[in-house]
């Protein structure tokens, strides 16, 4: 009997110990769960704030990554224009062109103009380069280092929707082309063959046109365009000239001497430049005059010969008598 009581007592103690353990673990679980809830929502203790900050930071980072991926997936066309004033036009233009080539781009257009004023010269112009999109900003930075940037602008155009639309239209047209080719192979009459062939040609033309447009857009997206306008500084306007009558005698004399020298030198240069032409023109003129003279000499000789007999007859018989004198001489004989 006593042993049975002891056994029951031991079993009772074990049951009580088990119940107490279950109760403690439940309380601990509730306490731990409450602590976690406080960390996530209220942040009552000191350790809750870092947990919340970390969660916010992770959310922000993931949002930035998603935004970056979305921006990278967009098809953006970028065109830029920069006006820069430099000391030497050629040096800057060559540097920009070299930068474009080394970055995988090329020069699409360029122009240069020479200006003169008060005996001074300076250049202005532009150079248009196309560089890969990832090299656009580094190229801009290089241009800024060449001189003083007077103005700068960049325009962007999102053509993602256009490319998606073109791709969808191309997919539909290609499927239609494949169906037409199948119908063409299964056609039984000449009329049906001609009709399918005409429609197939029209579909193929549309495909080629859309593919060319898509390639053009992709090329403009892959290569950004930058127009760099380069200006050398224009010379300062000269001081107001002194009126002629207020100049000193020495300056007036020296100015006249300079004018005489310039005029004389101009005449000499003009004569030297015209001398070969004078020689070329003198040869036919002299030859023509000699030819005319050689032709006129025989005519003069014939004229002299035709006039010489008359003079010889007149010399032998004396001066010729006119008709009136002959009648006067004959009249006395008639009276006699």
GROMACS .gro file of C-alpha atoms in nm:
model
  336
    1UNK     CA    1   0.000   0.000   0.000
    2UNK     CA    2   0.279   0.234   0.090
    3UNK     CA    3   0.466   0.153  -0.227
    4UNK     CA    4   0.158   0.227  -0.435
    5UNK     CA    5   0.121   0.564  -0.267
    6UNK     CA    6   0.484   0.644  -0.342
    7UNK     CA    7   0.439   0.555  -0.706
    8UNK     CA    8   0.133   0.773  -0.733
    9UNK     CA    9   0.318   1.057  -0.565
   10UNK     CA   10   0.610   1.030  -0.808
   11UNK     CA   11   0.372   1.023  -1.105
   12UNK     CA   12   0.189   1.326  -0.969
   13UNK     CA   13   0.514   1.518  -0.928
   14UNK     CA   14   0.615   1.431  -1.284
   15UNK     CA   15   0.279   1.550  -1.416
   16UNK     CA   16   0.307   1.874  -1.223
   17UNK     CA   17   0.661   1.930  -1.353
   18UNK     CA   18   0.547   1.867  -1.710
   19UNK     CA   19   0.258   2.110  -1.680
   20UNK     CA   20   0.486   2.373  -1.532
   21UNK     CA   21   0.735   2.333  -1.821
   22UNK     CA   22   0.465   2.368  -2.082
   23UNK     CA   23   0.330   2.677  -1.916
   24UNK     CA   24   0.673   2.841  -1.895
   25UNK     CA   25   0.753   2.773  -2.260
   26UNK     CA   26   0.418   2.916  -2.363
   27UNK     CA   27   0.480   3.232  -2.163
   28UNK     CA   28   0.827   3.260  -2.307
   29UNK     CA   29   0.690   3.218  -2.659
   30UNK     CA   30   0.429   3.483  -2.597
   31UNK     CA   31   0.691   3.716  -2.454
   32UNK     CA   32   0.920   3.656  -2.753
   33UNK     CA   33   0.635   3.707  -2.996
   34UNK     CA   34   0.537   4.026  -2.822
   35UNK     CA   35   0.895   4.149  -2.837
   36UNK     CA   36   0.914   4.083  -3.212
   37UNK     CA   37   0.589   4.263  -3.267
   38UNK     CA   38   0.719   4.560  -3.074
   39UNK     CA   39   1.034   4.564  -3.287
   40UNK     CA   40   0.843   4.561  -3.614
   41UNK     CA   41   0.566   4.803  -3.524
   42UNK     CA   42   0.628   5.031  -3.234
   43UNK     CA   43   1.000   5.007  -3.179
   44UNK     CA   44   0.966   5.054  -2.809
   45UNK     CA   45   1.315   4.937  -2.706
   46UNK     CA   46   1.650   5.046  -2.836
   47UNK     CA   47   1.709   4.741  -3.052
   48UNK     CA   48   1.390   4.788  -3.248
   49UNK     CA   49   1.499   5.104  -3.429
   50UNK     CA   50   1.799   4.952  -3.611
   51UNK     CA   51   1.583   4.665  -3.732
   52UNK     CA   52   1.329   4.905  -3.878
   53UNK     CA   53   1.600   5.120  -4.035
   54UNK     CA   54   1.757   4.815  -4.195
   55UNK     CA   55   1.425   4.710  -4.337
   56UNK     CA   56   1.367   5.058  -4.480
   57UNK     CA   57   1.717   5.068  -4.625
   58UNK     CA   58   1.668   4.731  -4.790
   59UNK     CA   59   1.338   4.846  -4.936
   60UNK     CA   60   1.497   5.166  -5.070
   61UNK     CA   61   1.787   4.979  -5.224
   62UNK     CA   62   1.557   4.732  -5.394
   63UNK     CA   63   1.346   5.020  -5.524
   64UNK     CA   64   1.653   5.196  -5.664
   65UNK     CA   65   1.768   4.877  -5.830
   66UNK     CA   66   1.429   4.824  -5.989
   67UNK     CA   67   1.417   5.186  -6.104
   68UNK     CA   68   1.768   5.156  -6.246
   69UNK     CA   69   1.676   4.839  -6.431
   70UNK     CA   70   1.363   5.003  -6.568
   71UNK     CA   71   1.562   5.306  -6.686
   72UNK     CA   72   1.823   5.082  -6.844
   73UNK     CA   73   1.550   4.898  -7.036
   74UNK     CA   74   1.417   5.222  -7.187
   75UNK     CA   75   1.528   5.324  -7.536
   76UNK     CA   76   1.641   5.687  -7.508
   77UNK     CA   77   1.769   5.907  -7.792
   78UNK     CA   78   2.000   6.183  -7.670
   79UNK     CA   79   2.104   6.488  -7.869
   80UNK     CA   80   2.330   6.758  -7.728
   81UNK     CA   81   2.466   7.097  -7.825
   82UNK     CA   82   2.760   7.281  -7.671
   83UNK     CA   83   2.906   7.623  -7.753
   84UNK     CA   84   3.265   7.659  -7.637
   85UNK     CA   85   3.515   7.943  -7.679
   86UNK     CA   86   3.874   7.829  -7.725
   87UNK     CA   87   4.211   7.978  -7.810
   88UNK     CA   88   4.281   7.752  -8.108
   89UNK     CA   89   4.005   7.614  -8.327
   90UNK     CA   90   4.206   7.340  -8.497
   91UNK     CA   91   4.339   7.198  -8.172
   92UNK     CA   92   3.993   7.167  -8.018
   93UNK     CA   93   3.831   7.025  -8.331
   94UNK     CA   94   4.103   6.762  -8.364
   95UNK     CA   95   4.070   6.670  -7.995
   96UNK     CA   96   3.692   6.624  -8.021
   97UNK     CA   97   3.726   6.413  -8.336
   98UNK     CA   98   3.996   6.198  -8.177
   99UNK     CA   99   3.782   6.148  -7.867
  100UNK     CA  100   3.487   6.035  -8.079
  101UNK     CA  101   3.696   5.783  -8.271
  102UNK     CA  102   3.869   5.636  -7.965
  103UNK     CA  103   3.533   5.589  -7.790
  104UNK     CA  104   3.393   5.392  -8.082
  105UNK     CA  105   3.210   5.678  -8.254
  106UNK     CA  106   3.269   5.892  -8.559
  107UNK     CA  107   3.243   6.246  -8.700
  108UNK     CA  108   2.921   6.294  -8.897
  109UNK     CA  109   2.958   6.659  -8.999
  110UNK     CA  110   3.192   6.956  -8.961
  111UNK     CA  111   3.234   7.310  -9.089
  112UNK     CA  112   3.482   7.596  -9.040
  113UNK     CA  113   3.471   7.963  -9.141
  114UNK     CA  114   3.749   8.223  -9.151
  115UNK     CA  115   3.674   8.580  -9.041
  116UNK     CA  116   3.891   8.889  -9.090
  117UNK     CA  117   3.873   9.232  -8.934
  118UNK     CA  118   4.134   9.507  -8.892
  119UNK     CA  119   4.404   9.280  -9.025
  120UNK     CA  120   4.321   9.003  -8.776
  121UNK     CA  121   4.174   8.661  -8.846
  122UNK     CA  122   3.984   8.409  -8.636
  123UNK     CA  123   3.789   8.088  -8.695
  124UNK     CA  124   3.440   7.975  -8.604
  125UNK     CA  125   3.264   7.652  -8.689
  126UNK     CA  126   3.118   7.332  -8.556
  127UNK     CA  127   3.180   6.959  -8.545
  128UNK     CA  128   2.908   6.695  -8.500
  129UNK     CA  129   3.011   6.363  -8.346
  130UNK     CA  130   2.817   6.047  -8.274
  131UNK     CA  131   2.939   5.843  -7.980
  132UNK     CA  132   2.804   5.537  -7.797
  133UNK     CA  133   2.540   5.632  -7.542
  134UNK     CA  134   2.761   5.535  -7.249
  135UNK     CA  135   3.035   5.767  -7.381
  136UNK     CA  136   2.810   6.073  -7.417
  137UNK     CA  137   2.875   6.228  -7.076
  138UNK     CA  138   3.252   6.157  -7.079
  139UNK     CA  139   3.271   6.329  -7.416
  140UNK     CA  140   3.087   6.630  -7.276
  141UNK     CA  141   3.334   6.646  -6.988
  142UNK     CA  142   3.625   6.640  -7.232
  143UNK     CA  143   3.475   6.928  -7.431
  144UNK     CA  144   3.433   7.135  -7.114
  145UNK     CA  145   3.806   7.105  -7.053
  146UNK     CA  146   3.890   7.258  -7.391
  147UNK     CA  147   3.781   7.612  -7.310
  148UNK     CA  148   3.499   7.827  -7.178
  149UNK     CA  149   3.153   7.679  -7.227
  150UNK     CA  150   2.909   7.951  -7.334
  151UNK     CA  151   2.600   7.731  -7.352
  152UNK     CA  152   2.509   7.366  -7.317
  153UNK     CA  153   2.189   7.171  -7.366
  154UNK     CA  154   2.078   6.809  -7.397
  155UNK     CA  155   1.747   6.679  -7.529
  156UNK     CA  156   1.615   6.326  -7.482
  157UNK     CA  157   1.342   6.131  -7.655
  158UNK     CA  158   1.198   5.802  -7.533
  159UNK     CA  159   1.126   5.570  -7.828
  160UNK     CA  160   1.065   5.253  -7.630
  161UNK     CA  161   0.697   5.241  -7.724
  162UNK     CA  162   0.779   5.296  -8.090
  163UNK     CA  163   1.025   5.008  -8.092
  164UNK     CA  164   0.777   4.779  -7.915
  165UNK     CA  165   0.506   4.875  -8.163
  166UNK     CA  166   0.738   4.818  -8.458
  167UNK     CA  167   0.841   4.478  -8.327
  168UNK     CA  168   0.476   4.375  -8.280
  169UNK     CA  169   0.385   4.488  -8.630
  170UNK     CA  170   0.686   4.309  -8.775
  171UNK     CA  171   0.589   3.989  -8.594
  172UNK     CA  172   0.238   4.002  -8.737
  173UNK     CA  173   0.363   4.080  -9.086
  174UNK     CA  174   0.615   3.796  -9.077
  175UNK     CA  175   0.346   3.551  -8.969
  176UNK     CA  176   0.123   3.676  -9.248
  177UNK     CA  177   0.408   3.637  -9.495
  178UNK     CA  178   0.461   3.278  -9.384
  179UNK     CA  179   0.089   3.201  -9.429
  180UNK     CA  180   0.091   3.359  -9.774
  181UNK     CA  181   0.389   3.149  -9.872
  182UNK     CA  182   0.200   2.839  -9.761
  183UNK     CA  183  -0.105   2.945  -9.961
  184UNK     CA  184   0.117   3.018 -10.258
  185UNK     CA  185   0.254   2.665 -10.253
  186UNK     CA  186  -0.099   2.522 -10.226
  187UNK     CA  187  -0.256   2.743 -10.496
  188UNK     CA  188  -0.421   2.558 -10.785
  189UNK     CA  189  -0.496   2.833 -11.036
  190UNK     CA  190  -0.290   3.099 -11.207
  191UNK     CA  191  -0.525   3.373 -11.094
  192UNK     CA  192  -0.488   3.267 -10.734
  193UNK     CA  193  -0.111   3.253 -10.770
  194UNK     CA  194  -0.097   3.607 -10.907
  195UNK     CA  195  -0.321   3.741 -10.632
  196UNK     CA  196  -0.116   3.576 -10.357
  197UNK     CA  197   0.209   3.687 -10.516
  198UNK     CA  198   0.091   4.049 -10.529
  199UNK     CA  199  -0.019   4.042 -10.166
  200UNK     CA  200   0.306   3.872 -10.067
  201UNK     CA  201   0.507   4.142 -10.240
  202UNK     CA  202   0.311   4.413 -10.055
  203UNK     CA  203   0.367   4.243  -9.719
  204UNK     CA  204   0.739   4.201  -9.788
  205UNK     CA  205   0.765   4.571  -9.877
  206UNK     CA  206   0.599   4.667  -9.548
  207UNK     CA  207   0.836   4.439  -9.357
  208UNK     CA  208   1.143   4.594  -9.517
  209UNK     CA  209   1.015   4.947  -9.449
  210UNK     CA  210   0.946   4.876  -9.082
  211UNK     CA  211   1.278   4.696  -9.040
  212UNK     CA  212   1.461   4.999  -9.182
  213UNK     CA  213   1.275   5.229  -8.944
  214UNK     CA  214   1.353   5.004  -8.651
  215UNK     CA  215   1.723   4.990  -8.741
  216UNK     CA  216   1.731   5.368  -8.765
  217UNK     CA  217   1.577   5.409  -8.419
  218UNK     CA  218   1.809   5.150  -8.268
  219UNK     CA  219   2.108   5.325  -8.425
  220UNK     CA  220   2.000   5.660  -8.282
  221UNK     CA  221   1.952   5.501  -7.941
  222UNK     CA  222   2.289   5.326  -7.950
  223UNK     CA  223   2.477   5.639  -8.064
  224UNK     CA  224   2.412   5.979  -7.910
  225UNK     CA  225   2.468   6.294  -8.116
  226UNK     CA  226   2.671   6.588  -7.986
  227UNK     CA  227   2.714   6.912  -8.181
  228UNK     CA  228   3.010   7.118  -8.060
  229UNK     CA  229   3.019   7.479  -8.183
  230UNK     CA  230   3.373   7.615  -8.154
  231UNK     CA  231   3.454   7.987  -8.151
  232UNK     CA  232   3.785   8.161  -8.131
  233UNK     CA  233   3.764   8.497  -7.952
  234UNK     CA  234   3.694   8.782  -8.192
  235UNK     CA  235   3.945   9.070  -8.181
  236UNK     CA  236   3.854   9.379  -7.987
  237UNK     CA  237   3.733   9.669  -8.204
  238UNK     CA  238   4.011   9.912  -8.290
  239UNK     CA  239   4.023  10.256  -8.136
  240UNK     CA  240   3.853  10.543  -8.317
  241UNK     CA  241   4.072  10.673  -8.597
  242UNK     CA  242   4.209  11.028  -8.580
  243UNK     CA  243   4.061  11.262  -8.846
  244UNK     CA  244   4.285  11.313  -9.147
  245UNK     CA  245   4.338  11.687  -9.093
  246UNK     CA  246   4.440  11.631  -8.731
  247UNK     CA  247   4.722  11.390  -8.807
  248UNK     CA  248   5.081  11.500  -8.763
  249UNK     CA  249   5.292  11.598  -9.063
  250UNK     CA  250   5.533  11.314  -9.007
  251UNK     CA  251   5.257  11.051  -8.998
  252UNK     CA  252   5.096  11.202  -9.310
  253UNK     CA  253   5.431  11.194  -9.495
  254UNK     CA  254   5.502  10.839  -9.389
  255UNK     CA  255   5.152  10.736  -9.489
  256UNK     CA  256   5.203  10.889  -9.834
  257UNK     CA  257   5.537  10.712  -9.872
  258UNK     CA  258   5.369  10.386  -9.779
  259UNK     CA  259   5.092  10.447 -10.033
  260UNK     CA  260   5.349  10.519 -10.307
  261UNK     CA  261   5.538  10.204 -10.218
  262UNK     CA  262   5.221   9.996 -10.221
  263UNK     CA  263   5.110  10.149 -10.554
  264UNK     CA  264   5.452  10.092 -10.716
  265UNK     CA  265   5.473   9.739 -10.588
  266UNK     CA  266   5.122   9.673 -10.713
  267UNK     CA  267   5.217   9.797 -11.061
  268UNK     CA  268   5.526   9.578 -11.066
  269UNK     CA  269   5.333   9.274 -10.954
  270UNK     CA  270   5.064   9.343 -11.212
  271UNK     CA  271   5.324   9.388 -11.489
  272UNK     CA  272   5.498   9.067 -11.387
  273UNK     CA  273   5.172   8.876 -11.390
  274UNK     CA  274   5.070   9.020 -11.731
  275UNK     CA  275   5.410   8.976 -11.900
  276UNK     CA  276   5.349   8.615 -12.012
  277UNK     CA  277   5.011   8.711 -12.154
  278UNK     CA  278   5.160   9.006 -12.341
  279UNK     CA  279   5.413   8.773 -12.501
  280UNK     CA  280   5.141   8.529 -12.599
  281UNK     CA  281   4.924   8.806 -12.745
  282UNK     CA  282   5.214   8.982 -12.918
  283UNK     CA  283   5.303   8.681 -13.134
  284UNK     CA  284   4.977   8.670 -13.335
  285UNK     CA  285   4.964   9.051 -13.357
  286UNK     CA  286   5.315   9.078 -13.502
  287UNK     CA  287   5.252   8.785 -13.735
  288UNK     CA  288   4.928   8.939 -13.858
  289UNK     CA  289   5.090   9.272 -13.928
  290UNK     CA  290   5.369   9.107 -14.128
  291UNK     CA  291   5.118   8.905 -14.327
  292UNK     CA  292   4.915   9.214 -14.411
  293UNK     CA  293   5.229   9.402 -14.511
  294UNK     CA  294   5.346   9.118 -14.738
  295UNK     CA  295   5.009   9.114 -14.912
  296UNK     CA  296   4.994   9.491 -14.958
  297UNK     CA  297   5.340   9.520 -15.128
  298UNK     CA  298   5.242   9.340 -15.458
  299UNK     CA  299   4.933   9.558 -15.488
  300UNK     CA  300   5.143   9.871 -15.452
  301UNK     CA  301   5.384   9.740 -15.719
  302UNK     CA  302   5.102   9.681 -15.966
  303UNK     CA  303   4.964  10.026 -15.906
  304UNK     CA  304   5.303  10.180 -15.978
  305UNK     CA  305   5.335   9.983 -16.304
  306UNK     CA  306   4.990  10.091 -16.421
  307UNK     CA  307   5.069  10.457 -16.363
  308UNK     CA  308   5.425  10.460 -16.518
  309UNK     CA  309   5.330  10.442 -16.905
  310UNK     CA  310   5.104  10.743 -16.876
  311UNK     CA  311   5.375  10.944 -16.720
  312UNK     CA  312   5.627  10.838 -16.992
  313UNK     CA  313   5.393  10.941 -17.280
  314UNK     CA  314   5.325  11.270 -17.120
  315UNK     CA  315   5.695  11.330 -17.083
  316UNK     CA  316   5.768  11.270 -17.454
  317UNK     CA  317   5.487  11.477 -17.608
  318UNK     CA  318   5.478  11.745 -17.348
  319UNK     CA  319   5.173  11.853 -17.167
  320UNK     CA  320   4.855  11.717 -17.313
  321UNK     CA  321   4.607  11.960 -17.466
  322UNK     CA  322   4.248  11.957 -17.383
  323UNK     CA  323   3.960  11.962 -17.637
  324UNK     CA  324   3.910  12.336 -17.607
  325UNK     CA  325   4.269  12.411 -17.700
  326UNK     CA  326   4.244  12.179 -18.003
  327UNK     CA  327   3.937  12.362 -18.129
  328UNK     CA  328   4.112  12.696 -18.082
  329UNK     CA  329   4.401  12.581 -18.292
  330UNK     CA  330   4.178  12.452 -18.572
  331UNK     CA  331   3.960  12.763 -18.598
  332UNK     CA  332   4.214  12.990 -18.787
  333UNK     CA  333   4.255  12.734 -19.065
  334UNK     CA  334   3.886  12.718 -19.119
  335UNK     CA  335   3.861  13.100 -19.157
  336UNK     CA  336   4.135  13.107 -19.411
   0.00000   0.00000   0.00000
